[in-house]
Amino acid sequence: MRVLITGGTGYIGSIAVEIMRTQGFEVSILDDCSTGHADTVPTGVRFVAGSLLERTDLDQALEGVDAVLHFAGKSLVGESVEKPELYQRINVDGTRNLLDAMKSANVMKIVFSSSAATYGEPTEVPIKESSATFPTNPYGATKLAIDHMITAESKSTDLAAVSLRYFNVAGALKTDRGWLAERHNPETHLIPNILRSTVDNPVHIFGTDWATPDGTCIRDYVHVVDLIDAHIKALETLTGTGHKIYNLGSGTGYSVRQVISAAEKATNQTVPTINSPRRAGDPAVLVADISLAKKYLQWEPSRDIEKMVADTLESIQ
Ligand code: UFG
């Protein structure tokens, strides 16, 4: 089976490429490397250095493909507030183009990288797939618009689709070519920022006055390798038509201070921190209810926060 991995040179996409090919899938990549890195592409993997916005690139990337894992897109909440039209163009228009090209090529299976950002400020915790969706930023709004687009497409065509709503993805994967890990510039994510903090450049704790037990935000972290495992399981469920949506997290919340403690244990050093104002758009608590993914994908995350911290640490050393 040949799978097209859009965004296959990014953090999550490159790890998907590695895991899929070692499991015997044939892999094609479409990525313009605007945020990814071409040096992650393994030899022997078909790579189209192109864009979701270029139909000829899409047609070329879809040659001989049976299913698509669609990771490509813009994914920074803060940037989306500054440049909403960029998020609309790349995420929403880009996915529209992808679905049109898939239809022409008769590729009728897709697993889409959706996000917990579709829910916005949660109305219930843990968050279920049936919970209200009121995104609080353009990034989440584009992911929700795409989920709706895929639902409509699956009703009007033979498309079989799964959207996976990621909570906080972390960790890294060691390969025989070295580590595949987060290489964002600038890095905004908590775990790499904690592990890179120095006395001169301490990690900012965004808000210490939240209504949580220790005053810092609570998030649900899931190891990237567990996340990809769920994609492969989702791919296997794509028979017939229709669109299913599953949350992917661990089902357990950790506060910013708890993640810092885990890092201090792993490094045996104090993490330099600075208490800072709340970051715009951050909800206090985001924790997933993952019972649907457990039930319908027969998926269970097995790597805990210590493993996420340890792998990230090793990847940056
Ligand atoms: N945080 C800090 N200091 C930092 C970085 C983050 O205190 O230097 C805090 C944030 O305020 C937040 C938590 O750590 O409370 C996690 O922040 P991240 O930036 O690591 O992740 P987010 O929760 O903001 O966002 C991630 C993805 C989004 C996705 C969201 C869904 O980046 O794409 O999870 O849960 F939408």
CSV table of C-alpha atoms and ligand atoms in Angstrom, one decimal:
chain,number,residue,atom,x,y,z
A,1,MET,CA,0.0,0.0,0.0
A,2,ARG,CA,1.4,3.4,-1.0
A,3,VAL,CA,0.6,6.3,1.3
A,4,LEU,CA,1.1,10.0,0.5
A,5,ILE,CA,2.3,11.9,3.6
A,6,THR,CA,1.7,15.6,3.1
A,7,GLY,CA,3.9,17.6,5.4
A,8,GLY,CA,6.3,14.6,5.6
A,9,THR,CA,9.4,16.7,6.4
A,10,GLY,CA,7.9,18.4,9.4
A,11,TYR,CA,8.2,17.2,13.1
A,12,ILE,CA,5.2,14.8,13.1
A,13,GLY,CA,5.2,14.1,9.4
A,14,SER,CA,8.9,13.0,9.3
A,15,ILE,CA,8.3,10.6,12.2
A,16,ALA,CA,5.3,9.2,10.4
A,17,VAL,CA,7.4,8.6,7.2
A,18,GLU,CA,10.0,6.8,9.3
A,19,ILE,CA,7.5,4.6,11.2
A,20,MET,CA,5.4,3.8,8.1
A,21,ARG,CA,8.3,2.8,5.9
A,22,THR,CA,9.8,0.6,8.6
A,23,GLN,CA,6.4,-1.1,8.9
A,24,GLY,CA,6.5,-1.9,5.2
A,25,PHE,CA,4.3,0.9,3.7
A,26,GLU,CA,5.4,2.5,0.5
A,27,VAL,CA,5.7,6.2,1.2
A,28,SER,CA,5.4,9.4,-0.9
A,29,ILE,CA,6.0,12.8,0.5
A,30,LEU,CA,4.6,16.2,-0.5
A,31,ASP,CA,6.1,19.1,1.3
A,32,ASP,CA,7.3,22.6,0.3
A,33,CYS,CA,9.7,22.6,3.3
A,34,SER,CA,8.4,26.0,4.4
A,35,THR,CA,8.7,24.8,8.0
A,36,GLY,CA,10.0,21.3,7.4
A,37,HIS,CA,13.4,20.0,6.6
A,38,ALA,CA,14.3,18.1,3.4
A,39,ASP,CA,17.2,16.4,5.2
A,40,THR,CA,14.7,14.2,7.0
A,41,VAL,CA,13.6,12.5,3.7
A,42,PRO,CA,15.0,8.9,3.7
A,43,THR,CA,16.7,7.6,0.6
A,44,GLY,CA,14.4,5.7,-1.6
A,45,VAL,CA,11.2,7.6,-0.5
A,46,ARG,CA,9.4,9.5,-3.3
A,47,PHE,CA,9.5,13.2,-2.5
A,48,VAL,CA,7.7,15.9,-4.3
A,49,ALA,CA,9.0,19.3,-3.1
A,50,GLY,CA,5.8,21.1,-3.8
A,51,SER,CA,2.7,22.8,-2.4
A,52,LEU,CA,-0.9,22.0,-1.6
A,53,LEU,CA,-1.7,25.2,-3.6
A,54,GLU,CA,-0.2,23.8,-6.9
A,55,ARG,CA,-2.4,21.3,-8.6
A,56,THR,CA,0.5,19.9,-10.7
A,57,ASP,CA,2.4,19.2,-7.5
A,58,LEU,CA,-0.6,17.4,-6.0
A,59,ASP,CA,-1.2,15.4,-9.1
A,60,GLN,CA,2.4,14.3,-9.2
A,61,ALA,CA,2.4,13.4,-5.5
A,62,LEU,CA,-0.8,11.3,-5.8
A,63,GLU,CA,0.6,9.1,-8.5
A,64,GLY,CA,0.1,5.4,-7.5
A,65,VAL,CA,-1.2,6.4,-4.0
A,66,ASP,CA,-3.9,4.4,-2.1
A,67,ALA,CA,-4.4,6.7,0.9
A,68,VAL,CA,-3.3,10.1,2.3
A,69,LEU,CA,-2.1,11.1,5.7
A,70,HIS,CA,-2.6,14.9,5.6
A,71,PHE,CA,-0.2,16.6,8.1
A,72,ALA,CA,0.7,19.6,6.0
A,73,GLY,CA,-0.4,23.0,7.3
A,74,LYS,CA,0.4,26.0,9.4
A,75,SER,CA,0.1,25.2,13.1
A,76,LEU,CA,1.1,28.1,15.3
A,77,VAL,CA,-1.7,29.7,17.3
A,78,GLY,CA,0.0,33.0,17.8
A,79,GLU,CA,1.0,33.3,14.1
A,80,SER,CA,-2.6,32.5,13.1
A,81,VAL,CA,-3.9,35.5,15.1
A,82,GLU,CA,-1.4,37.8,13.2
A,83,LYS,CA,-1.9,36.2,9.8
A,84,PRO,CA,-5.4,34.6,9.6
A,85,GLU,CA,-5.5,34.8,5.8
A,86,LEU,CA,-2.3,32.7,5.5
A,87,TYR,CA,-4.0,30.0,7.7
A,88,GLN,CA,-7.1,30.2,5.5
A,89,ARG,CA,-5.1,29.8,2.3
A,90,ILE,CA,-2.6,27.1,3.3
A,91,ASN,CA,-4.9,25.1,5.7
A,92,VAL,CA,-8.4,25.4,4.2
A,93,ASP,CA,-7.8,26.2,0.5
A,94,GLY,CA,-4.8,23.8,0.5
A,95,THR,CA,-7.0,21.0,1.8
A,96,ARG,CA,-9.7,21.8,-0.7
A,97,ASN,CA,-7.2,21.5,-3.5
A,98,LEU,CA,-5.9,18.2,-2.0
A,99,LEU,CA,-9.5,16.7,-1.8
A,100,ASP,CA,-10.2,17.8,-5.4
A,101,ALA,CA,-6.9,16.2,-6.6
A,102,MET,CA,-7.6,13.1,-4.6
A,103,LYS,CA,-11.0,12.8,-6.2
A,104,SER,CA,-9.5,13.1,-9.7
A,105,ALA,CA,-6.9,10.5,-8.9
A,106,ASN,CA,-9.6,8.3,-7.3
A,107,VAL,CA,-7.7,8.3,-4.0
A,108,MET,CA,-10.6,8.0,-1.5
A,109,LYS,CA,-9.0,7.5,1.9
A,110,ILE,CA,-7.6,10.3,4.1
A,111,VAL,CA,-6.5,10.6,7.7
A,112,PHE,CA,-6.4,14.3,8.7
A,113,SER,CA,-4.4,16.0,11.4
A,114,SER,CA,-7.0,18.0,13.3
A,115,SER,CA,-6.5,19.6,16.6
A,116,ALA,CA,-7.8,20.2,20.1
A,117,ALA,CA,-7.8,23.8,19.1
A,118,THR,CA,-11.1,23.1,17.4
A,119,TYR,CA,-12.8,23.0,20.8
A,120,GLY,CA,-11.6,26.4,22.1
A,121,GLU,CA,-12.3,27.1,25.8
A,122,PRO,CA,-13.6,23.7,26.9
A,123,THR,CA,-17.2,23.4,28.1
A,124,GLU,CA,-16.4,20.1,29.8
A,125,VAL,CA,-13.2,18.4,30.9
A,126,PRO,CA,-12.1,15.8,29.8
A,127,ILE,CA,-13.1,17.0,26.3
A,128,LYS,CA,-15.2,14.6,24.2
A,129,GLU,CA,-15.5,14.6,20.4
A,130,SER,CA,-19.1,15.6,20.9
A,131,SER,CA,-18.1,18.6,23.0
A,132,ALA,CA,-18.9,22.1,21.7
A,133,THR,CA,-16.5,23.5,19.1
A,134,PHE,CA,-15.8,27.2,19.6
A,135,PRO,CA,-12.2,27.8,18.4
A,136,THR,CA,-10.6,30.8,20.1
A,137,ASN,CA,-8.1,31.5,17.3
A,138,PRO,CA,-7.8,31.3,13.5
A,139,TYR,CA,-5.7,28.2,13.7
A,140,GLY,CA,-8.4,26.2,15.5
A,141,ALA,CA,-11.0,27.7,13.2
A,142,THR,CA,-9.2,26.5,10.1
A,143,LYS,CA,-8.9,23.0,11.5
A,144,LEU,CA,-12.6,23.0,12.3
A,145,ALA,CA,-13.5,24.3,8.8
A,146,ILE,CA,-11.5,21.4,7.3
A,147,ASP,CA,-13.2,18.8,9.5
A,148,HIS,CA,-16.5,20.2,8.3
A,149,MET,CA,-15.2,20.2,4.7
A,150,ILE,CA,-14.2,16.5,5.0
A,151,THR,CA,-17.6,15.6,6.5
A,152,ALA,CA,-19.4,17.2,3.5
A,153,GLU,CA,-17.0,15.5,1.1
A,154,SER,CA,-17.5,12.1,2.7
A,155,LYS,CA,-21.3,12.6,2.3
A,156,SER,CA,-21.2,13.6,-1.4
A,157,THR,CA,-18.4,11.2,-2.6
A,158,ASP,CA,-17.0,7.8,-1.7
A,159,LEU,CA,-14.4,9.4,0.6
A,160,ALA,CA,-13.5,7.4,3.8
A,161,ALA,CA,-12.0,9.8,6.3
A,162,VAL,CA,-10.7,10.0,9.9
A,163,SER,CA,-9.8,13.3,11.6
A,164,LEU,CA,-7.5,12.9,14.6
A,165,ARG,CA,-7.7,15.8,17.0
A,166,TYR,CA,-4.3,16.1,18.6
A,167,PHE,CA,-3.8,17.5,22.1
A,168,ASN,CA,-0.1,18.3,22.9
A,169,VAL,CA,2.3,16.2,20.9
A,170,ALA,CA,5.8,15.7,22.4
A,171,GLY,CA,8.8,13.4,22.3
A,172,ALA,CA,11.0,12.3,19.5
A,173,LEU,CA,12.1,9.2,17.5
A,174,LYS,CA,15.6,7.8,17.3
A,175,THR,CA,16.5,6.4,13.9
A,176,ASP,CA,19.6,4.9,12.3
A,177,ARG,CA,20.0,8.4,10.8
A,178,GLY,CA,19.8,10.2,14.1
A,179,TRP,CA,16.9,11.7,16.0
A,180,LEU,CA,13.8,13.1,14.4
A,181,ALA,CA,12.5,15.8,16.7
A,182,GLU,CA,11.0,19.2,17.0
A,183,ARG,CA,13.0,21.7,15.0
A,184,HIS,CA,10.8,24.7,15.0
A,185,ASN,CA,12.1,28.2,14.6
A,186,PRO,CA,11.2,29.9,16.8
A,187,GLU,CA,10.3,27.1,19.2
A,188,THR,CA,7.1,27.8,21.1
A,189,HIS,CA,6.4,24.4,22.7
A,190,LEU,CA,6.8,23.8,26.4
A,191,ILE,CA,9.0,20.7,26.6
A,192,PRO,CA,11.8,21.8,24.2
A,193,ASN,CA,11.7,25.3,25.8
A,194,ILE,CA,12.1,23.8,29.3
A,195,LEU,CA,15.0,21.6,28.2
A,196,ARG,CA,16.8,24.5,26.5
A,197,SER,CA,16.3,27.0,29.3
A,198,THR,CA,19.4,28.5,30.8
A,199,VAL,CA,20.0,31.1,33.6
A,200,ASP,CA,20.4,33.8,30.9
A,201,ASN,CA,17.4,32.5,29.0
A,202,PRO,CA,14.9,31.0,31.5
A,203,VAL,CA,11.7,29.3,30.4
A,204,HIS,CA,8.7,31.6,30.8
A,205,ILE,CA,5.8,30.2,32.8
A,206,PHE,CA,2.9,31.7,31.0
A,207,GLY,CA,0.5,32.5,33.9
A,208,THR,CA,0.8,31.4,37.6
A,209,ASP,CA,-2.7,32.5,38.5
A,210,TRP,CA,-4.8,30.1,36.6
A,211,ALA,CA,-7.7,28.3,38.4
A,212,THR,CA,-5.7,25.1,38.7
A,213,PRO,CA,-4.1,23.4,41.7
A,214,ASP,CA,-0.7,24.9,41.2
A,215,GLY,CA,-1.8,28.0,39.2
A,216,THR,CA,-0.3,26.9,35.9
A,217,CYS,CA,-2.0,25.6,32.8
A,218,ILE,CA,-2.8,22.0,32.4
A,219,ARG,CA,-2.3,20.1,29.1
A,220,ASP,CA,-2.6,16.6,27.9
A,221,TYR,CA,0.7,15.4,26.3
A,222,VAL,CA,0.9,12.5,23.9
A,223,HIS,CA,4.1,10.9,22.6
A,224,VAL,CA,4.6,11.4,18.9
A,225,VAL,CA,5.3,7.7,18.4
A,226,ASP,CA,2.0,6.8,20.0
A,227,LEU,CA,0.3,9.4,17.9
A,228,ILE,CA,1.6,7.8,14.7
A,229,ASP,CA,0.5,4.4,15.9
A,230,ALA,CA,-3.0,5.8,16.1
A,231,HIS,CA,-2.7,7.1,12.4
A,232,ILE,CA,-1.8,3.6,11.2
A,233,LYS,CA,-4.7,2.1,13.1
A,234,ALA,CA,-7.0,4.8,11.7
A,235,LEU,CA,-5.8,4.0,8.2
A,236,GLU,CA,-6.8,0.4,8.8
A,237,THR,CA,-10.3,1.4,9.7
A,238,LEU,CA,-10.8,3.3,6.4
A,239,THR,CA,-13.2,1.0,4.6
A,240,GLY,CA,-16.5,2.1,3.1
A,241,THR,CA,-17.3,5.8,3.4
A,242,GLY,CA,-18.0,8.3,6.1
A,243,HIS,CA,-16.0,10.6,8.4
A,244,LYS,CA,-15.0,9.7,12.0
A,245,ILE,CA,-13.4,12.1,14.5
A,246,TYR,CA,-11.2,10.9,17.4
A,247,ASN,CA,-9.3,12.8,20.1
A,248,LEU,CA,-5.6,11.8,20.6
A,249,GLY,CA,-4.1,12.6,23.9
A,250,SER,CA,-3.1,10.5,26.9
A,251,GLY,CA,-6.3,11.3,28.9
A,252,THR,CA,-4.1,12.7,31.7
A,253,GLY,CA,-3.3,16.4,32.4
A,254,TYR,CA,0.0,17.8,33.5
A,255,SER,CA,0.5,21.4,34.7
A,256,VAL,CA,3.4,23.4,33.4
A,257,ARG,CA,5.0,23.1,36.8
A,258,GLN,CA,4.6,19.3,36.7
A,259,VAL,CA,6.3,19.1,33.3
A,260,ILE,CA,9.1,21.2,34.7
A,261,SER,CA,9.5,18.8,37.7
A,262,ALA,CA,9.6,15.8,35.2
A,263,ALA,CA,12.4,17.7,33.3
A,264,GLU,CA,14.3,18.4,36.6
A,265,LYS,CA,14.1,14.7,37.5
A,266,ALA,CA,15.4,13.7,34.0
A,267,THR,CA,18.3,16.2,34.0
A,268,ASN,CA,19.0,16.2,37.7
A,269,GLN,CA,19.2,19.9,37.5
A,270,THR,CA,17.0,22.9,38.4
A,271,VAL,CA,15.2,24.3,35.4
A,272,PRO,CA,15.6,28.1,35.3
A,273,THR,CA,12.2,29.7,35.1
A,274,ILE,CA,10.6,33.1,35.1
A,275,ASN,CA,7.0,33.7,36.0
A,276,SER,CA,5.4,35.6,33.1
A,277,PRO,CA,2.0,36.9,32.2
A,278,ARG,CA,-0.6,34.6,30.7
A,279,ARG,CA,-0.2,33.9,26.9
A,280,ALA,CA,-3.1,35.2,24.8
A,281,GLY,CA,-5.5,32.5,23.7
A,282,ASP,CA,-4.4,29.8,26.2
A,283,PRO,CA,-7.2,27.9,27.9
A,284,ALA,CA,-6.5,26.9,31.5
A,285,VAL,CA,-7.1,23.2,31.1
A,286,LEU,CA,-7.1,20.9,28.0
A,287,VAL,CA,-7.5,17.2,28.7
A,288,ALA,CA,-8.8,14.7,26.2
A,289,ASP,CA,-11.4,12.0,26.7
A,290,ILE,CA,-9.7,9.3,24.5
A,291,SER,CA,-12.3,6.6,25.0
A,292,LEU,CA,-13.5,6.7,21.4
A,293,ALA,CA,-9.9,6.2,20.0
A,294,LYS,CA,-9.4,3.3,22.5
A,295,LYS,CA,-12.7,1.7,21.5
A,296,TYR,CA,-12.7,2.2,17.7
A,297,LEU,CA,-9.0,2.3,16.8
A,298,GLN,CA,-8.0,-0.2,19.5
A,299,TRP,CA,-5.4,2.3,20.4
A,300,GLU,CA,-3.8,2.9,23.8
A,301,PRO,CA,-0.9,5.4,24.3
A,302,SER,CA,2.0,3.7,26.2
A,303,ARG,CA,4.7,6.3,26.5
A,304,ASP,CA,4.4,8.6,29.5
A,305,ILE,CA,5.5,12.2,30.2
A,306,GLU,CA,8.9,10.9,31.5
A,307,LYS,CA,9.5,9.2,28.2
A,308,MET,CA,8.5,12.3,26.2
A,309,VAL,CA,10.9,14.4,28.3
A,310,ALA,CA,13.7,11.8,28.1
A,311,ASP,CA,13.5,11.4,24.3
A,312,THR,CA,13.3,15.2,23.7
A,313,LEU,CA,16.3,15.6,26.0
A,314,GLU,CA,18.4,13.0,24.2
A,315,SER,CA,17.4,14.4,20.8
A,316,ILE,CA,18.8,17.9,21.6
A,317,GLN,CA,22.0,16.7,23.3
B,1,UFG,N1,4.0,27.3,28.0
B,1,UFG,C1,4.8,28.0,28.9
B,1,UFG,N2,6.0,28.4,28.4
B,1,UFG,C2,6.5,28.2,27.2
B,1,UFG,C3,5.7,27.4,26.3
B,1,UFG,C4,4.5,27.0,26.7
B,1,UFG,O1,4.4,28.3,30.0
B,1,UFG,O2,7.7,28.6,26.9
B,1,UFG,C5,2.7,26.8,28.4
B,1,UFG,C6,1.6,27.3,27.6
B,1,UFG,O3,1.1,28.5,28.1
B,1,UFG,C7,0.6,26.1,27.7
B,1,UFG,C8,1.5,24.9,27.8
B,1,UFG,O4,2.8,25.4,28.3
B,1,UFG,O5,-0.1,26.3,28.9
B,1,UFG,C9,1.7,24.2,26.6
B,1,UFG,O6,2.1,25.1,25.5
B,1,UFG,P1,2.6,24.6,24.1
B,1,UFG,O7,2.9,25.9,23.4
B,1,UFG,O8,3.6,23.6,24.2
B,1,UFG,O9,1.3,24.0,23.4
B,1,UFG,P2,-0.2,24.6,23.2
B,1,UFG,O10,-1.0,23.9,24.3
B,1,UFG,O11,-0.2,26.0,23.2
B,1,UFG,O12,-0.5,24.1,21.8
B,1,UFG,C10,-0.4,22.8,21.3
B,1,UFG,C11,-0.2,22.8,19.8
B,1,UFG,C12,-1.4,23.4,19.1
B,1,UFG,C13,-2.6,22.7,19.5
B,1,UFG,C14,-2.8,22.6,21.0
B,1,UFG,C15,-3.9,21.7,21.3
B,1,UFG,O13,1.0,23.6,19.5
B,1,UFG,O14,-1.2,23.3,17.7
B,1,UFG,O15,-1.6,22.0,21.6
B,1,UFG,O16,-3.9,21.3,22.6
B,1,UFG,F1,-3.7,23.4,19.0
